[in-house]
mmCIF file of C-alpha atoms and ligand atoms in Angstrom:
data_model
loop_
_atom_site.group_PDB
_atom_site.id
_atom_site.type_symbol
_atom_site.label_atom_id
_atom_site.label_comp_id
_atom_site.label_asym_id
_atom_site.label_seq_id
_atom_site.Cartn_x
_atom_site.Cartn_y
_atom_site.Cartn_z
ATOM 1 C CA MET A 1 136.078 127.040 71.288
ATOM 2 C CA LEU A 2 132.760 127.693 70.475
ATOM 3 C CA ILE A 3 130.904 124.494 68.842
ATOM 4 C CA THR A 4 128.772 125.803 65.749
ATOM 5 C CA PRO A 5 127.100 123.413 63.080
ATOM 6 C CA ALA A 6 129.898 124.830 60.594
ATOM 7 C CA ARG A 7 132.385 123.715 62.570
ATOM 8 C CA LEU A 8 130.998 120.287 63.365
ATOM 9 C CA ARG A 9 130.545 119.742 59.613
ATOM 10 C CA SER A 10 133.974 120.325 58.742
ATOM 11 C CA LEU A 11 134.984 117.912 61.446
ATOM 12 C CA LEU A 12 133.216 115.496 59.385
ATOM 13 C CA SER A 13 134.990 116.274 56.175
ATOM 14 C CA GLY A 14 137.068 112.975 56.330
ATOM 15 C CA VAL A 15 133.598 110.804 56.600
ATOM 16 C CA LEU A 16 132.780 109.275 53.394
ATOM 17 C CA ALA A 17 129.275 107.956 52.671
ATOM 18 C CA PRO A 18 128.706 104.654 51.501
ATOM 19 C CA GLY A 19 130.421 103.839 48.149
ATOM 20 C CA GLY A 20 133.642 105.983 49.494
ATOM 21 C CA HIS A 21 133.376 108.784 46.695
ATOM 22 C CA VAL A 22 130.896 111.699 48.611
ATOM 23 C CA ALA A 23 131.986 113.269 51.868
ATOM 24 C CA LEU A 24 129.337 113.116 54.769
ATOM 25 C CA ALA A 25 129.886 116.713 55.108
ATOM 26 C CA ALA A 26 128.483 117.426 51.475
ATOM 27 C CA LEU A 27 125.347 115.607 52.097
ATOM 28 C CA ILE A 28 124.427 117.616 55.449
ATOM 29 C CA ALA A 29 123.220 121.135 55.977
ATOM 30 C CA ASN A 30 124.139 123.127 59.158
ATOM 31 C CA ASP A 31 120.486 122.708 60.358
ATOM 32 C CA ASP A 32 120.753 119.031 60.701
ATOM 33 C CA PHE A 33 122.480 119.823 63.751
ATOM 34 C CA ARG A 34 120.804 120.006 66.868
ATOM 35 C CA ILE A 35 123.345 121.608 69.696
ATOM 36 C CA ASP A 36 122.005 121.796 73.033
ATOM 37 C CA GLY A 37 125.023 122.641 75.326
ATOM 38 C CA GLU A 38 127.404 120.283 75.579
ATOM 39 C CA ARG A 39 125.238 117.387 73.593
ATOM 40 C CA VAL A 40 125.069 117.592 69.669
ATOM 41 C CA THR A 41 122.453 115.205 67.496
ATOM 42 C CA LEU A 42 123.093 114.915 63.531
ATOM 43 C CA THR A 43 120.035 113.786 61.606
ATOM 44 C CA VAL A 44 121.120 112.457 58.387
ATOM 45 C CA ARG A 45 118.506 111.826 55.632
ATOM 46 C CA ILE A 46 119.063 108.580 53.645
ATOM 47 C CA ASP A 47 116.973 106.312 51.809
ATOM 48 C CA GLY A 48 115.352 103.556 53.752
ATOM 49 C CA LYS A 49 117.015 100.726 51.858
ATOM 50 C CA ASP A 50 120.581 101.919 52.462
ATOM 51 C CA ALA A 51 120.186 101.597 56.433
ATOM 52 C CA ASP A 52 122.760 98.713 56.516
ATOM 53 C CA ALA A 53 125.459 100.273 54.589
ATOM 54 C CA TRP A 54 124.801 103.670 56.517
ATOM 55 C CA GLU A 55 125.546 101.814 59.703
ATOM 56 C CA PRO A 56 129.413 102.738 59.847
ATOM 57 C CA VAL A 57 129.369 105.545 58.272
ATOM 58 C CA ARG A 58 126.964 106.785 61.148
ATOM 59 C CA ARG A 59 128.847 105.037 63.904
ATOM 60 C CA GLU A 60 132.099 106.750 62.571
ATOM 61 C CA ALA A 61 130.625 110.180 62.451
ATOM 62 C CA GLN A 62 129.299 109.731 65.875
ATOM 63 C CA GLU A 63 132.607 108.608 67.289
ATOM 64 C CA ARG A 64 134.172 111.718 65.586
ATOM 65 C CA LEU A 65 131.441 114.401 67.011
ATOM 66 C CA ALA A 66 131.985 112.572 70.474
ATOM 67 C CA SER A 67 135.697 112.999 70.709
ATOM 68 C CA VAL A 68 135.322 117.037 70.158
ATOM 69 C CA SER A 69 136.386 118.590 72.961
ATOM 70 C CA GLY A 70 133.450 120.675 74.826
ATOM 71 C CA ILE A 71 130.941 117.944 73.424
ATOM 72 C CA THR A 72 130.000 115.146 76.171
ATOM 73 C CA SER A 73 127.806 113.314 74.133
ATOM 74 C CA ALA A 74 126.907 112.927 70.256
ATOM 75 C CA LEU A 75 124.260 110.996 68.590
ATOM 76 C CA VAL A 76 123.578 110.771 64.965
ATOM 77 C CA VAL A 77 120.380 109.785 63.872
ATOM 78 C CA LEU A 78 119.793 107.857 60.410
ATOM 79 C CA THR A 79 116.202 108.801 59.058
ATOM 80 C CA ALA A 80 114.099 107.870 55.899
ATOM 81 C CA GLU A 81 112.291 111.010 56.005
ATOM 82 C CA ARG A 82 112.710 113.952 53.640
ATOM 83 C CA LYS A 83 113.008 117.548 54.792
ATOM 84 C CA GLY A 84 109.653 118.588 53.135
ATOM 85 C CA GLN A 85 107.831 116.049 55.616
ATOM 86 C CA GLY A 86 108.756 118.012 58.829
ATOM 87 C CA ALA A 87 112.271 116.891 59.010
ATOM 88 C CA VAL A 88 113.432 116.021 62.150
ATOM 89 C CA ALA A 89 116.366 118.515 62.550
ATOM 90 C CA THR A 90 114.130 121.466 61.598
ATOM 91 C CA GLU A 91 111.625 120.907 64.293
ATOM 92 C CA ALA A 92 114.356 119.998 66.848
ATOM 93 C CA ALA A 93 116.064 123.134 66.465
ATOM 94 C CA SER A 94 113.177 124.372 68.353
ATOM 95 C CA GLY A 95 112.373 121.511 70.625
ATOM 96 C CA PHE A 96 109.737 119.216 69.954
ATOM 97 C CA ALA A 97 106.473 121.166 70.172
ATOM 98 C CA ALA A 98 104.290 117.949 71.103
ATOM 99 C CA LEU A 99 106.246 118.129 74.384
ATOM 100 C CA ALA A 100 105.722 122.036 75.208
ATOM 101 C CA GLY A 101 102.815 121.214 77.512
ATOM 102 C CA ILE A 102 104.715 118.408 79.658
ATOM 103 C CA ARG A 103 106.347 119.418 82.669
ATOM 104 C CA HIS A 104 108.444 116.868 83.486
ATOM 105 C CA ILE A 105 109.666 113.755 81.406
ATOM 106 C CA VAL A 106 110.943 111.086 82.885
ATOM 107 C CA ALA A 107 112.392 107.653 81.633
ATOM 108 C CA VAL A 108 111.931 104.339 83.556
ATOM 109 C CA ALA A 109 114.774 102.240 82.412
ATOM 110 C CA SER A 110 116.544 98.868 83.363
ATOM 111 C CA GLY A 111 120.031 97.341 82.622
ATOM 112 C CA LYS A 112 118.142 94.428 81.038
ATOM 113 C CA GLY A 113 114.894 92.898 80.268
ATOM 114 C CA GLY A 114 112.378 91.059 82.679
ATOM 115 C CA VAL A 115 113.022 92.620 85.692
ATOM 116 C CA GLY A 116 109.519 94.240 85.573
ATOM 117 C CA LYS A 117 110.378 97.717 84.309
ATOM 118 C CA SER A 118 106.888 97.934 82.475
ATOM 119 C CA THR A 119 104.726 97.059 85.233
ATOM 120 C CA THR A 120 106.611 99.173 87.387
ATOM 121 C CA THR A 121 106.186 101.998 85.053
ATOM 122 C CA CYS A 122 102.150 101.406 84.336
ATOM 123 C CA ASN A 123 101.559 101.179 88.274
ATOM 124 C CA LEU A 124 103.897 104.085 89.208
ATOM 125 C CA ALA A 125 101.712 106.111 86.496
ATOM 126 C CA LEU A 126 98.872 105.178 88.660
ATOM 127 C CA ALA A 127 100.333 105.991 91.477
ATOM 128 C CA LEU A 128 101.138 109.464 90.242
ATOM 129 C CA ALA A 129 97.685 109.926 88.670
ATOM 130 C CA GLY A 130 96.246 108.569 92.205
ATOM 131 C CA MET A 131 97.885 111.778 93.743
ATOM 132 C CA GLY A 132 96.071 113.893 91.391
ATOM 133 C CA LEU A 133 98.801 114.594 88.642
ATOM 134 C CA LYS A 134 98.029 114.550 84.975
ATOM 135 C CA VAL A 135 100.499 111.534 84.121
ATOM 136 C CA GLY A 136 101.082 109.933 80.317
ATOM 137 C CA VAL A 137 102.705 107.102 79.599
ATOM 138 C CA LEU A 138 104.980 106.332 76.507
ATOM 139 C CA ASP A 139 105.841 102.964 75.780
ATOM 140 C CA ALA A 140 109.062 103.149 73.675
ATOM 141 C CA ASP A 141 109.877 99.531 74.530
ATOM 142 C CA ILE A 142 109.768 98.922 70.954
ATOM 143 C CA TYR A 143 111.287 95.325 70.897
ATOM 144 C CA GLY A 144 108.505 94.226 73.608
ATOM 145 C CA PRO A 145 105.584 96.901 73.947
ATOM 146 C CA SER A 146 103.703 95.921 76.902
ATOM 147 C CA MET A 147 101.220 98.896 77.683
ATOM 148 C CA PRO A 148 98.578 97.656 75.416
ATOM 149 C CA ARG A 149 98.217 94.811 77.783
ATOM 150 C CA LEU A 150 99.102 96.417 80.915
ATOM 151 C CA PHE A 151 96.510 99.031 80.612
ATOM 152 C CA ALA A 152 94.247 96.659 78.346
ATOM 153 C CA LEU A 153 94.130 99.023 75.689
ATOM 154 C CA LYS A 154 93.134 97.747 72.243
ATOM 155 C CA GLY A 155 92.386 99.846 69.004
ATOM 156 C CA GLN A 156 94.237 102.449 67.301
ATOM 157 C CA PRO A 157 94.824 105.972 68.308
ATOM 158 C CA THR A 158 92.847 108.467 66.349
ATOM 159 C CA VAL A 159 94.412 111.154 64.404
ATOM 160 C CA LYS A 160 94.207 114.510 65.491
ATOM 161 C CA SER A 161 95.467 116.407 62.359
ATOM 162 C CA GLY A 162 97.728 115.675 59.494
ATOM 163 C CA ARG A 163 100.193 113.133 61.093
ATOM 164 C CA VAL A 164 99.514 113.928 65.168
ATOM 165 C CA LEU A 165 98.070 111.126 66.974
ATOM 166 C CA ASN A 166 95.791 111.283 70.167
ATOM 167 C CA PRO A 167 97.043 109.102 73.129
ATOM 168 C CA LEU A 168 94.581 106.449 74.446
ATOM 169 C CA GLU A 169 93.276 106.619 77.858
ATOM 170 C CA ALA A 170 93.011 104.037 80.577
ATOM 171 C CA TYR A 171 92.404 104.641 84.272
ATOM 172 C CA GLY A 172 92.880 108.262 83.558
ATOM 173 C CA CYS A 173 96.393 107.864 82.320
ATOM 174 C CA LYS A 174 97.255 109.095 78.828
ATOM 175 C CA VAL A 175 99.027 105.845 77.077
ATOM 176 C CA MET A 176 100.736 105.722 73.839
ATOM 177 C CA SER A 177 102.796 102.512 72.542
ATOM 178 C CA ILE A 178 104.437 101.383 69.396
ATOM 179 C CA GLY A 179 102.310 98.393 69.937
ATOM 180 C CA PHE A 180 99.184 100.169 68.851
ATOM 181 C CA VAL A 181 100.202 100.796 65.521
ATOM 182 C CA VAL A 182 102.795 98.076 64.698
ATOM 183 C CA ASP A 183 102.807 94.716 65.631
ATOM 184 C CA SER A 184 105.304 93.403 67.641
ATOM 185 C CA GLU A 185 107.012 90.994 65.048
ATOM 186 C CA THR A 186 107.493 93.918 62.835
ATOM 187 C CA ALA A 187 109.313 96.023 65.650
ATOM 188 C CA MET A 188 111.725 93.285 66.238
ATOM 189 C CA ILE A 189 113.142 93.306 62.836
ATOM 190 C CA TRP A 190 114.146 96.884 63.180
ATOM 191 C CA ARG A 191 117.446 97.931 63.255
ATOM 192 C CA GLY A 192 119.216 100.198 65.666
ATOM 193 C CA PRO A 193 118.298 103.701 63.423
ATOM 194 C CA MET A 194 115.120 102.453 62.523
ATOM 195 C CA VAL A 195 114.489 102.192 66.259
ATOM 196 C CA ALA A 196 115.805 105.613 67.121
ATOM 197 C CA SER A 197 113.481 107.119 64.123
ATOM 198 C CA ALA A 198 110.670 105.563 65.110
ATOM 199 C CA ILE A 199 110.960 106.916 69.095
ATOM 200 C CA THR A 200 111.842 109.846 67.503
ATOM 201 C CA GLN A 201 108.374 110.411 65.914
ATOM 202 C CA MET A 202 106.517 108.883 69.049
ATOM 203 C CA LEU A 203 107.978 111.905 70.701
ATOM 204 C CA ARG A 204 107.184 114.390 68.051
ATOM 205 C CA ASP A 205 104.115 113.429 66.808
ATOM 206 C CA ILE A 206 101.572 112.667 69.859
ATOM 207 C CA ASP A 207 99.383 115.300 70.945
ATOM 208 C CA TRP A 208 99.625 114.713 74.678
ATOM 209 C CA GLY A 209 98.237 118.171 75.813
ATOM 210 C CA ALA A 210 99.288 119.404 79.461
ATOM 211 C CA LEU A 211 100.832 117.029 81.335
ATOM 212 C CA ASP A 212 102.456 117.273 85.150
ATOM 213 C CA ILE A 213 104.481 113.967 84.021
ATOM 214 C CA LEU A 214 104.991 111.798 81.330
ATOM 215 C CA LEU A 215 106.852 108.580 82.243
ATOM 216 C CA ILE A 216 108.847 106.935 79.524
ATOM 217 C CA ASP A 217 108.986 102.777 79.319
ATOM 218 C CA MET A 218 112.325 102.677 78.194
ATOM 219 C CA PRO A 219 113.588 99.734 75.882
ATOM 220 C CA PRO A 220 115.878 97.346 78.255
ATOM 221 C CA GLY A 221 119.892 98.017 77.846
ATOM 222 C CA THR A 222 122.093 100.906 77.057
ATOM 223 C CA GLY A 223 121.770 100.919 73.232
ATOM 224 C CA ASP A 224 120.869 103.633 70.630
ATOM 225 C CA ALA A 225 117.346 104.014 71.580
ATOM 226 C CA GLN A 226 118.538 105.021 74.761
ATOM 227 C CA LEU A 227 120.745 107.840 73.866
ATOM 228 C CA THR A 228 118.168 108.966 71.078
ATOM 229 C CA LEU A 229 115.606 109.691 74.290
ATOM 230 C CA SER A 230 118.054 110.660 76.551
ATOM 231 C CA GLN A 231 119.200 113.740 74.001
ATOM 232 C CA GLN A 232 115.990 114.385 72.256
ATOM 233 C CA GLY A 233 113.370 113.498 75.357
ATOM 234 C CA ARG A 234 114.171 116.349 77.142
ATOM 235 C CA LEU A 235 114.455 114.307 80.230
ATOM 236 C CA ALA A 236 114.133 115.503 83.621
ATOM 237 C CA GLY A 237 115.769 112.406 84.729
ATOM 238 C CA ALA A 238 115.684 108.559 84.822
ATOM 239 C CA VAL A 239 114.404 106.019 87.193
ATOM 240 C CA ILE A 240 116.123 102.495 86.913
ATOM 241 C CA VAL A 241 114.461 99.028 87.957
ATOM 242 C CA SER A 242 116.461 96.562 89.020
ATOM 243 C CA THR A 243 115.826 92.940 91.036
ATOM 244 C CA PRO A 244 117.959 92.247 94.021
ATOM 245 C CA GLN A 245 120.133 89.698 91.782
ATOM 246 C CA ASP A 246 123.768 90.637 91.527
ATOM 247 C CA LEU A 247 123.705 90.285 87.990
ATOM 248 C CA ALA A 248 120.813 92.498 87.376
ATOM 249 C CA LEU A 249 122.353 95.294 89.279
ATOM 250 C CA ILE A 250 125.496 94.705 87.175
ATOM 251 C CA ASP A 251 123.181 95.446 84.280
ATOM 252 C CA ALA A 252 121.401 98.736 86.453
ATOM 253 C CA ARG A 253 124.886 100.150 86.984
ATOM 254 C CA ARG A 254 125.432 100.126 83.334
ATOM 255 C CA GLY A 255 122.137 102.093 82.930
ATOM 256 C CA VAL A 256 123.103 104.309 85.594
ATOM 257 C CA ALA A 257 126.567 105.045 83.785
ATOM 258 C CA MET A 258 124.440 105.624 80.646
ATOM 259 C CA PHE A 259 122.421 108.522 81.993
ATOM 260 C CA ARG A 260 125.374 109.906 83.558
ATOM 261 C CA ASP A 261 127.536 110.101 80.572
ATOM 262 C CA VAL A 262 124.648 112.028 78.606
ATOM 263 C CA GLY A 263 124.220 114.168 81.617
ATOM 264 C CA VAL A 264 120.345 113.009 82.643
ATOM 265 C CA PRO A 265 119.983 113.121 86.370
ATOM 266 C CA VAL A 266 119.112 109.560 87.779
ATOM 267 C CA LEU A 267 116.255 110.364 90.215
ATOM 268 C CA GLY A 268 116.304 106.954 91.913
ATOM 269 C CA LEU A 269 116.447 103.082 91.852
ATOM 270 C CA VAL A 270 113.449 100.758 92.474
ATOM 271 C CA GLU A 271 114.215 97.374 93.564
ATOM 272 C CA ASN A 272 111.193 94.886 92.221
ATOM 273 C CA MET A 273 110.854 91.590 93.216
ATOM 274 C CA SER A 274 112.372 92.402 96.757
ATOM 275 C CA TYR A 275 111.200 89.676 98.533
ATOM 276 C CA PHE A 276 108.411 87.088 98.178
ATOM 277 C CA LEU A 277 105.081 88.269 99.517
ATOM 278 C CA CYS A 278 103.454 84.476 100.118
ATOM 279 C CA ASP A 279 99.678 84.869 99.819
ATOM 280 C CA ALA A 280 99.356 81.265 101.834
ATOM 281 C CA CYS A 281 101.147 81.955 104.720
ATOM 282 C CA GLY A 282 101.209 85.913 104.609
ATOM 283 C CA LYS A 283 104.734 85.922 105.740
ATOM 284 C CA ARG A 284 107.758 87.723 103.431
ATOM 285 C CA HIS A 285 110.538 85.751 102.317
ATOM 286 C CA ASP A 286 113.699 86.723 100.936
ATOM 287 C CA ILE A 287 114.076 84.729 97.931
ATOM 288 C CA PHE A 288 117.430 86.978 96.753
ATOM 289 C CA ALA A 289 119.669 88.541 98.614
ATOM 290 C CA HIS A 290 116.878 91.485 99.336
ATOM 291 C CA GLY A 291 118.408 95.050 99.705
ATOM 292 C CA GLY A 292 120.810 94.888 97.066
ATOM 293 C CA ALA A 293 119.744 97.854 95.208
ATOM 294 C CA ARG A 294 119.122 100.365 98.248
ATOM 295 C CA ARG A 295 123.014 99.170 98.852
ATOM 296 C CA GLU A 296 123.987 99.678 95.499
ATOM 297 C CA ALA A 297 122.075 103.003 95.329
ATOM 298 C CA GLU A 298 124.042 104.220 98.221
ATOM 299 C CA ARG A 299 127.268 103.431 97.061
ATOM 300 C CA LEU A 300 126.509 105.024 93.559
ATOM 301 C CA ALA A 301 124.924 108.090 95.555
ATOM 302 C CA ILE A 302 121.587 107.916 94.045
ATOM 303 C CA PRO A 303 118.093 107.919 95.977
ATOM 304 C CA PHE A 304 116.620 104.704 96.554
ATOM 305 C CA LEU A 305 113.046 105.107 95.950
ATOM 306 C CA GLY A 306 111.420 101.877 97.421
ATOM 307 C CA GLU A 307 110.927 98.168 97.187
ATOM 308 C CA VAL A 308 108.108 96.415 95.511
ATOM 309 C CA PRO A 309 107.403 92.551 96.481
ATOM 310 C CA LEU A 310 107.170 89.632 94.256
ATOM 311 C CA ASP A 311 103.745 88.941 94.163
ATOM 312 C CA MET A 312 101.155 86.520 92.680
ATOM 313 C CA GLU A 313 98.575 89.260 92.356
ATOM 314 C CA VAL A 314 100.663 91.699 90.394
ATOM 315 C CA ARG A 315 101.363 89.436 87.977
ATOM 316 C CA ARG A 316 98.052 88.224 87.486
ATOM 317 C CA ARG A 317 96.610 91.432 87.731
ATOM 318 C CA SER A 318 98.864 92.493 84.904
ATOM 319 C CA ASP A 319 97.930 90.118 82.783
ATOM 320 C CA ASP A 320 94.459 90.530 83.207
ATOM 321 C CA GLY A 321 95.140 94.102 82.340
ATOM 322 C CA MET A 322 94.011 95.564 85.765
ATOM 323 C CA PRO A 323 97.108 96.914 87.208
ATOM 324 C CA VAL A 324 97.481 96.176 90.883
ATOM 325 C CA MET A 325 96.981 99.695 91.571
ATOM 326 C CA ILE A 326 93.486 99.327 90.636
ATOM 327 C CA ALA A 327 92.203 96.240 91.343
ATOM 328 C CA ALA A 328 93.635 96.034 94.890
ATOM 329 C CA PRO A 329 94.824 99.623 96.037
ATOM 330 C CA ASP A 330 94.798 98.823 99.571
ATOM 331 C CA SER A 331 97.413 96.124 99.127
ATOM 332 C CA VAL A 332 101.189 95.880 99.773
ATOM 333 C CA PRO A 333 102.579 96.100 96.170
ATOM 334 C CA ALA A 334 100.120 99.207 96.036
ATOM 335 C CA GLU A 335 101.444 100.888 98.915
ATOM 336 C CA ALA A 336 104.616 100.114 97.905
ATOM 337 C CA TYR A 337 104.202 102.013 94.520
ATOM 338 C CA ARG A 338 102.451 105.039 96.220
ATOM 339 C CA LEU A 339 105.450 105.458 98.167
ATOM 340 C CA ILE A 340 107.818 105.421 95.047
ATOM 341 C CA ALA A 341 105.553 107.773 93.549
ATOM 342 C CA THR A 342 105.797 110.094 96.334
ATOM 343 C CA GLY A 343 109.406 109.710 96.493
ATOM 344 C CA LEU A 344 109.977 110.635 92.664
ATOM 345 C CA ARG A 345 107.664 113.384 93.418
ATOM 346 C CA GLU A 346 109.865 114.955 95.893
ATOM 347 C CA ARG A 347 112.762 114.351 93.625
ATOM 348 C CA LEU A 348 111.076 116.233 90.912
ATOM 349 C CA GLN A 349 109.716 118.985 93.342
ATOM 350 C CA GLY A 350 113.649 119.514 93.829
ATOM 351 C CA LEU A 351 114.238 120.018 90.307
ATOM 352 C CA GLN A 352 113.400 123.600 89.043
ATOM 353 C CA PRO A 353 111.555 125.605 87.656
ATOM 354 C CA ALA A 354 108.486 123.137 86.521
ATOM 355 C CA ALA A 355 107.742 121.790 90.178
ATOM 356 C CA ILE A 356 104.948 119.730 90.454
HETATM 357 P P1 ADP B 401 110.481 94.403 81.853
HETATM 358 O O1 ADP B 401 109.442 95.407 81.203
HETATM 359 O O2 ADP B 401 111.684 94.678 82.382
HETATM 360 O O3 ADP B 401 110.744 93.494 80.495
HETATM 361 P P2 ADP B 401 107.977 93.045 82.783
HETATM 362 O O4 ADP B 401 107.168 94.442 83.533
HETATM 363 O O5 ADP B 401 107.157 93.027 81.583
HETATM 364 O O6 ADP B 401 109.439 93.332 82.494
HETATM 365 O O7 ADP B 401 107.611 91.973 83.875
HETATM 366 C C1 ADP B 401 108.406 90.814 83.604
HETATM 367 C C2 ADP B 401 107.081 89.691 84.060
HETATM 368 O O8 ADP B 401 107.204 89.989 85.664
HETATM 369 C C3 ADP B 401 105.938 90.169 83.901
HETATM 370 O O9 ADP B 401 105.043 88.558 83.633
HETATM 371 C C4 ADP B 401 105.159 90.774 85.445
HETATM 372 O O10 ADP B 401 103.855 90.300 85.133
HETATM 373 C C5 ADP B 401 105.775 90.081 86.144
HETATM 374 N N1 ADP B 401 106.273 91.256 87.293
HETATM 375 C C6 ADP B 401 106.962 92.169 87.257
HETATM 376 N N2 ADP B 401 106.790 92.657 88.595
HETATM 377 C C7 ADP B 401 106.441 91.742 89.258
HETATM 378 C C8 ADP B 401 105.996 91.579 90.828
HETATM 379 N N3 ADP B 401 106.559 93.124 91.577
HETATM 380 N N4 ADP B 401 105.692 90.728 91.153
HETATM 381 C C9 ADP B 401 105.414 89.545 90.496
HETATM 382 N N5 ADP B 401 105.510 89.775 89.142
HETATM 383 C C10 ADP B 401 105.991 90.717 88.465
#
């Protein structure tokens, strides 16, 4: 059966807004739905202070929509914005204009924190830029934004016009981070729906200009923020970063499953801290059972993009705000990032029509 906003609205008729007196369907309009093939996003405008009360309603509505046959994924987003402010749904219906100049948007994700996802994103971006591509990085890791530190960027984005911001720039990459505008303690206390709408705003309100590739540093895990980005971010695909330990791989597997569920192709797996490159003896030591990610990639039938050693320089340079790609372009880790970038580019070239 054809999926129309009117039909989806009527399916929500049994869902009641907080208080239990008013049907959710009465509070939303048809154009609050965005239907993109088998994916649907519903934006519900609420008073920000009622976010907690709305959360169970949001979940119920999301479950109902997800159970409709012909819909493979459903997302219900709460927002405190009003329509007059340029509501999400209206702009979403025509796609995010700000993303129009971007050829490929790629999420860099990990099942859990601390595996080196942000470090990988930063150096991968620089490796891609080194190949002559126009690259942007969106730091959507709202709970622990690292791009300001990794790119040694301070200060605030300038306003282009209205509420549209210009990204900052470092080492030839355009960079935007929630860390430029909100301190991380504030971000920490945001709830799921708030995070989702902050990410939506970041996607919509940044003037990236023309880019070959935008890398999005995702928050760790597989929660609502991932779903939002997967559905609203027009993702070409995702790169999953994992360490070799089995525990991290289990989380990585979950990440792969999540992207598959929402129809986003997994472009490849990267094994970070793959082996230890000893700066004293020059030898490599397989501290963890090295190669786990490669085997896992084979098992899951996804490409293996490469392995980055655990290297003191990578960490030290990251802390200094001069990433290893810039500080030591001939080092082993820099070569590893270049290899991964080449593999990723090949994957993207395989995706039609906007090859780079
Ligand atoms: P995540 O984004 O997954 O939370 P980060 O990129 O912030 O992880 O990395 C966590 C820590 O590990 C940081 O201190 C970073 O400098 C360090 N790190 C990441 N990758 C490597 C590596 N290949 N070698 C050495 N240290 C690394």
